[in-house]
mmCIF file of C-alpha atoms in Angstrom:
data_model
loop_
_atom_site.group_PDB
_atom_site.id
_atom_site.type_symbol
_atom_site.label_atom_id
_atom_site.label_comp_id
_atom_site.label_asym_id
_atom_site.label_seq_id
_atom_site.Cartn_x
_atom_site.Cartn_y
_atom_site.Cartn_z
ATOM 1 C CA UNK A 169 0.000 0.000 0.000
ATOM 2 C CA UNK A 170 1.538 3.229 -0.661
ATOM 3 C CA UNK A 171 1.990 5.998 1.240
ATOM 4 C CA UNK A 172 -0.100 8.751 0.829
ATOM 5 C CA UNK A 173 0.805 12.331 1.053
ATOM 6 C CA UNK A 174 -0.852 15.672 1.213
ATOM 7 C CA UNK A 175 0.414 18.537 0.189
ATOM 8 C CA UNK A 176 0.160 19.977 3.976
ATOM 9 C CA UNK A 177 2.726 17.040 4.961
ATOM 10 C CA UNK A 178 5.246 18.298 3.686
ATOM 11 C CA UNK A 179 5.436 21.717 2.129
ATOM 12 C CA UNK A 180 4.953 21.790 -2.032
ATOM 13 C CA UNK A 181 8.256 23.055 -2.869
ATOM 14 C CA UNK A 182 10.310 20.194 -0.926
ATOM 15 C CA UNK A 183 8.113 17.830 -3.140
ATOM 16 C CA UNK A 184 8.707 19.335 -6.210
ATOM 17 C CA UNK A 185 12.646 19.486 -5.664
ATOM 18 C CA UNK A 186 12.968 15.871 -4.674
ATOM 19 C CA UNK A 187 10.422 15.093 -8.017
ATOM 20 C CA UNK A 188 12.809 17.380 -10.145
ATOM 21 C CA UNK A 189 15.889 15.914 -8.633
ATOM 22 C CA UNK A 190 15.044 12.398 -10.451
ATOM 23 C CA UNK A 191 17.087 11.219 -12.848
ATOM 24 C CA UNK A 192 16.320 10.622 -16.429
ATOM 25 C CA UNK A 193 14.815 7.013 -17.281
ATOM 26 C CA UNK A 194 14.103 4.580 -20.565
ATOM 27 C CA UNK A 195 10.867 4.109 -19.398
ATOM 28 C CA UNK A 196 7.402 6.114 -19.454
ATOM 29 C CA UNK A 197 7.209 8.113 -16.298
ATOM 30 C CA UNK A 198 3.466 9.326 -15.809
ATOM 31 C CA UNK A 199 2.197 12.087 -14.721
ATOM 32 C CA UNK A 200 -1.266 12.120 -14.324
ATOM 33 C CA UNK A 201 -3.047 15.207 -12.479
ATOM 34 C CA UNK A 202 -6.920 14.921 -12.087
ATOM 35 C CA UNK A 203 -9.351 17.544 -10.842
ATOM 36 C CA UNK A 204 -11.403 15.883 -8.083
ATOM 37 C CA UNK A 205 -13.890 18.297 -7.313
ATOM 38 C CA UNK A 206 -17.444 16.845 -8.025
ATOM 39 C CA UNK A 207 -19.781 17.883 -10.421
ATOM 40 C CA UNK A 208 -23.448 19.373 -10.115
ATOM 41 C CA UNK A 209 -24.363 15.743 -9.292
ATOM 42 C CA UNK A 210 -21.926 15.466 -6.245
ATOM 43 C CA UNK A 211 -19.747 12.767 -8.320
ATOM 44 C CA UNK A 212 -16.322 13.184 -9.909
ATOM 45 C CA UNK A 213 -16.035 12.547 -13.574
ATOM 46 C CA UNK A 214 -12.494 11.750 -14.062
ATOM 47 C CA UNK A 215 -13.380 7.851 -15.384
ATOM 48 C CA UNK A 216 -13.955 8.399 -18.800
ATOM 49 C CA UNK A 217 -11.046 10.687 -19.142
ATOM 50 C CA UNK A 218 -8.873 7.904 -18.117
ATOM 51 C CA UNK A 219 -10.004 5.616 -19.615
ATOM 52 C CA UNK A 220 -10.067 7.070 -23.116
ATOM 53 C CA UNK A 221 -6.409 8.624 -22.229
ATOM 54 C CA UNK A 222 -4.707 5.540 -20.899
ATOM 55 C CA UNK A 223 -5.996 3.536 -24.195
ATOM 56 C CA UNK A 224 -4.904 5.812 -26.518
ATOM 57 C CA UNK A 225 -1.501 6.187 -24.943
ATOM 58 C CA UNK A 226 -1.085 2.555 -24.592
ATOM 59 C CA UNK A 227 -1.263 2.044 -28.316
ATOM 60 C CA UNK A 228 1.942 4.304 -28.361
ATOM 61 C CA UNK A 229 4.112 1.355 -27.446
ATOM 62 C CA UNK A 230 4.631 -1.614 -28.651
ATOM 63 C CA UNK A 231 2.955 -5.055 -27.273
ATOM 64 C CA UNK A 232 5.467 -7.059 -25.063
ATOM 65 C CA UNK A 233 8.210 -4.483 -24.844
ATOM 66 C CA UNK A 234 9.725 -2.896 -21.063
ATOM 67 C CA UNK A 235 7.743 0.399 -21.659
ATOM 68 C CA UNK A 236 4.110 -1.261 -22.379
ATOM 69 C CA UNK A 237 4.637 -3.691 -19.187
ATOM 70 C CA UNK A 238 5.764 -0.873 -17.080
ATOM 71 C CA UNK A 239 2.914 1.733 -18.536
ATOM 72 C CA UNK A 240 -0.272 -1.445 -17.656
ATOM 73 C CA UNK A 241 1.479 -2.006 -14.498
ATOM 74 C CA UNK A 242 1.330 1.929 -13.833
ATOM 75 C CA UNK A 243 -2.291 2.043 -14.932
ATOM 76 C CA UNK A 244 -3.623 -1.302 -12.348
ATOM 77 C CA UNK A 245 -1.504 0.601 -9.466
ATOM 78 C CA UNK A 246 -3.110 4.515 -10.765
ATOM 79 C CA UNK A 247 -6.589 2.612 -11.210
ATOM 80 C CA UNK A 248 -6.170 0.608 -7.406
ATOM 81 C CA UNK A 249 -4.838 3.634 -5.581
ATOM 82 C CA UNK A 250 -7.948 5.792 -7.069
ATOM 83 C CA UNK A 251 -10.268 3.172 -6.252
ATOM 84 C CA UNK A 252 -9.092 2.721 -2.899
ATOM 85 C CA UNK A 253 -7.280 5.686 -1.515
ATOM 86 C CA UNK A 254 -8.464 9.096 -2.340
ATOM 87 C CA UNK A 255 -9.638 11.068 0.617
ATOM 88 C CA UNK A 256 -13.387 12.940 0.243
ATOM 89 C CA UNK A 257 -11.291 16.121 0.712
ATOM 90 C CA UNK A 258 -8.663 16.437 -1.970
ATOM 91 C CA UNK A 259 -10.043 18.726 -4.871
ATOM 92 C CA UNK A 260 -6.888 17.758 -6.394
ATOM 93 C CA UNK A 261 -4.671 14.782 -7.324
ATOM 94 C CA UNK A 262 -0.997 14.811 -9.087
ATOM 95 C CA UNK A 263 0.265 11.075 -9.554
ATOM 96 C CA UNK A 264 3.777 10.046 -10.573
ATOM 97 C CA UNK A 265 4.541 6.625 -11.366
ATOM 98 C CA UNK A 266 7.119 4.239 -13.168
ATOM 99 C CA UNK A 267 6.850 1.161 -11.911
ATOM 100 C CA UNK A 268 10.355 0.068 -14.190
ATOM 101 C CA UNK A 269 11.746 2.772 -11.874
ATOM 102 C CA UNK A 270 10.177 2.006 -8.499
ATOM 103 C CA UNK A 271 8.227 5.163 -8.708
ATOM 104 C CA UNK A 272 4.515 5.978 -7.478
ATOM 105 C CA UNK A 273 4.405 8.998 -5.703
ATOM 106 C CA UNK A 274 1.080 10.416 -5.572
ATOM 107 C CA UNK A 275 0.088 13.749 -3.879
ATOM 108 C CA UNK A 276 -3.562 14.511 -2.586
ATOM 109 C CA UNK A 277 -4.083 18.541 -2.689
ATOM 110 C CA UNK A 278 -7.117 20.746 -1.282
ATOM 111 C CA UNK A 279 -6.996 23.327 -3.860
ATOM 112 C CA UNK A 280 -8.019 22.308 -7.903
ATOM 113 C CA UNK A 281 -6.160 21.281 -10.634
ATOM 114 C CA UNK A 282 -7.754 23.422 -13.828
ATOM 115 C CA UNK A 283 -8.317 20.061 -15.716
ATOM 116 C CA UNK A 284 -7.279 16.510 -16.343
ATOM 117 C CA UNK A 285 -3.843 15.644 -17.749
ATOM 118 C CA UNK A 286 -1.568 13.169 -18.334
ATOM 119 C CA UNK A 287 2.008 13.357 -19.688
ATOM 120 C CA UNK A 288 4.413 10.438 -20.457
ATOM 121 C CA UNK A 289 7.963 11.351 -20.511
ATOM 122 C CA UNK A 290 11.372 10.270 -19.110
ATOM 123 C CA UNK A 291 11.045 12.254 -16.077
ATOM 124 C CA UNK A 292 8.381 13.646 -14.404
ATOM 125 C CA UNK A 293 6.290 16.894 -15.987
ATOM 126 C CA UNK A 294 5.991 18.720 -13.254
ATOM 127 C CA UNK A 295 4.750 22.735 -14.670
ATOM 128 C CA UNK A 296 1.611 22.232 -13.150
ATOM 129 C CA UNK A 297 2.477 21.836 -9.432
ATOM 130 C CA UNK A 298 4.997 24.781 -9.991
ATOM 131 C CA UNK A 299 1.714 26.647 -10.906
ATOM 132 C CA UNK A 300 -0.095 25.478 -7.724
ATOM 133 C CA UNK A 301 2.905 26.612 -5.966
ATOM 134 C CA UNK A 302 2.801 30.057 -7.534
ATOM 135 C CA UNK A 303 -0.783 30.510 -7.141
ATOM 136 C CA UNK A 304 -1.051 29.366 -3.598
ATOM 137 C CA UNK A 305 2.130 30.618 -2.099
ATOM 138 C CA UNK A 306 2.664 29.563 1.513
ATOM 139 C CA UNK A 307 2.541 32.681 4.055
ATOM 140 C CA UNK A 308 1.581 33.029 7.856
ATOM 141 C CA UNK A 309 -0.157 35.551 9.467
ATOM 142 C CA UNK A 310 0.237 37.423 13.108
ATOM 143 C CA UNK A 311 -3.001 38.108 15.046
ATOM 144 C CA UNK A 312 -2.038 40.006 18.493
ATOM 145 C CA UNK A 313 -3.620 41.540 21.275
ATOM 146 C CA UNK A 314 -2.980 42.327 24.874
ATOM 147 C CA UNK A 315 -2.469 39.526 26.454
ATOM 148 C CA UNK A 316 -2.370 36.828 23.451
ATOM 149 C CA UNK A 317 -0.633 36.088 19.790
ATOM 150 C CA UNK A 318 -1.411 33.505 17.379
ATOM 151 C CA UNK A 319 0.442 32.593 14.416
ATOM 152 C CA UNK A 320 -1.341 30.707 11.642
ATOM 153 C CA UNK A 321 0.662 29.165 8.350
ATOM 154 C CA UNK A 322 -1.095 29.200 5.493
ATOM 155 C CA UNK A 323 -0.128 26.528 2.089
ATOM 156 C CA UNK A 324 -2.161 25.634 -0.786
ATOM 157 C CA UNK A 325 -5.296 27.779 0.239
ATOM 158 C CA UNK A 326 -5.648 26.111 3.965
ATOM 159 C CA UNK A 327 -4.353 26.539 7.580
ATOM 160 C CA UNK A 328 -0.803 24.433 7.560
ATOM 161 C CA UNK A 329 -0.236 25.279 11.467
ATOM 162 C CA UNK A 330 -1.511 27.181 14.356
ATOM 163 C CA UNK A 331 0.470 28.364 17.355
ATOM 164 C CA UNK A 332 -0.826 30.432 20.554
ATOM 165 C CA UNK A 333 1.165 32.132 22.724
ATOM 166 C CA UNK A 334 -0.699 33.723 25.979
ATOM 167 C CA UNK A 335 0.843 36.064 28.931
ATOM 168 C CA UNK A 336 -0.698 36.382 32.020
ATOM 169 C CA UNK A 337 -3.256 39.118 32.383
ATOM 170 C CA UNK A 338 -1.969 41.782 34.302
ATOM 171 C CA UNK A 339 -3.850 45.275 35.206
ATOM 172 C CA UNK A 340 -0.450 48.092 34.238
ATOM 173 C CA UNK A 341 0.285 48.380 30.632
#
């Protein structure tokens, strides 16, 4: 079972260095990013997207060879991991997988992704996250009275952390 992470976990820009840091493979690295908010009906209609997409791409390589075998395998893990493992929350949902290289790394957001897309490549595409991280730049804010401060951290749209700090109540300024 793999290990899922959000995007509050670990903050967006240590992800995306550690995804760009990956070294160039033979194989067909996916990156798949869906946009999980539901519809008017209260579902998510990401199903016939992938399964259009992932037939058409599997044509692209040959029957038998590394690449097809590791690009099903990805699929049946994508396909497993969506059926099983998406949290009601996430609006949003980047997936990178090899399984040639040992790689599934997927990463449950709670802001949207614009629209569903999939890129095969030899490392992973990763222009849309460094959008998310533009758009939704991390940043705290200060509230302070008297007698208290609290410091809030804000990443991808929602409360990261929250620290209080109170003083005792006294009656001389």
């Amino acid at each position: 079972m793999p290990k899922t992470t959000t995007a509050l976990e670990t903050p967006l820009r240590d992800q995306l260095d550690r995804l760009a840091a990956l070294e160039p493979v033979d194989l067909p690295v996916v990156s798949l990013y869906l946009d999980m908010q539901p519809d008017q009906n209260g579902r998510r209609n990401f199903d016939s997207f992938l399964r259009k997409t992932f037939a058409e791409r599997s044509k692209t390589y040959a029957s038998g060879t590394a690449a097809r075998q590791s690009f099903d395998e990805d699929v049946q893990r994508i396909q497993a991991y969506l059926a099983n493992d998406v949290q009601r929350s996430a609006n949003g949902l980047a997936i990178f997988a090899c399984h040639g290289a040992n790689l599934f790394e997927p990463l449950q957001l709670t802001v949207p992704i614009d629209e569903h897309w999939l890129f095969l490549g030899s490392v992973p595409h990763l222009y849309p996250l460094v959008r998310l991280n533009h758009q939704y730049p991390r940043y705290a804010a200060l509230l302070v009275d008297t007698n208290t401060a609290r410091l809030f951290v804000f990443s991808l749209g929602t409360a990261e952390t929250q620290q209080q700090v109170k003083n005792v109540k006294t009656r001389k300024t």
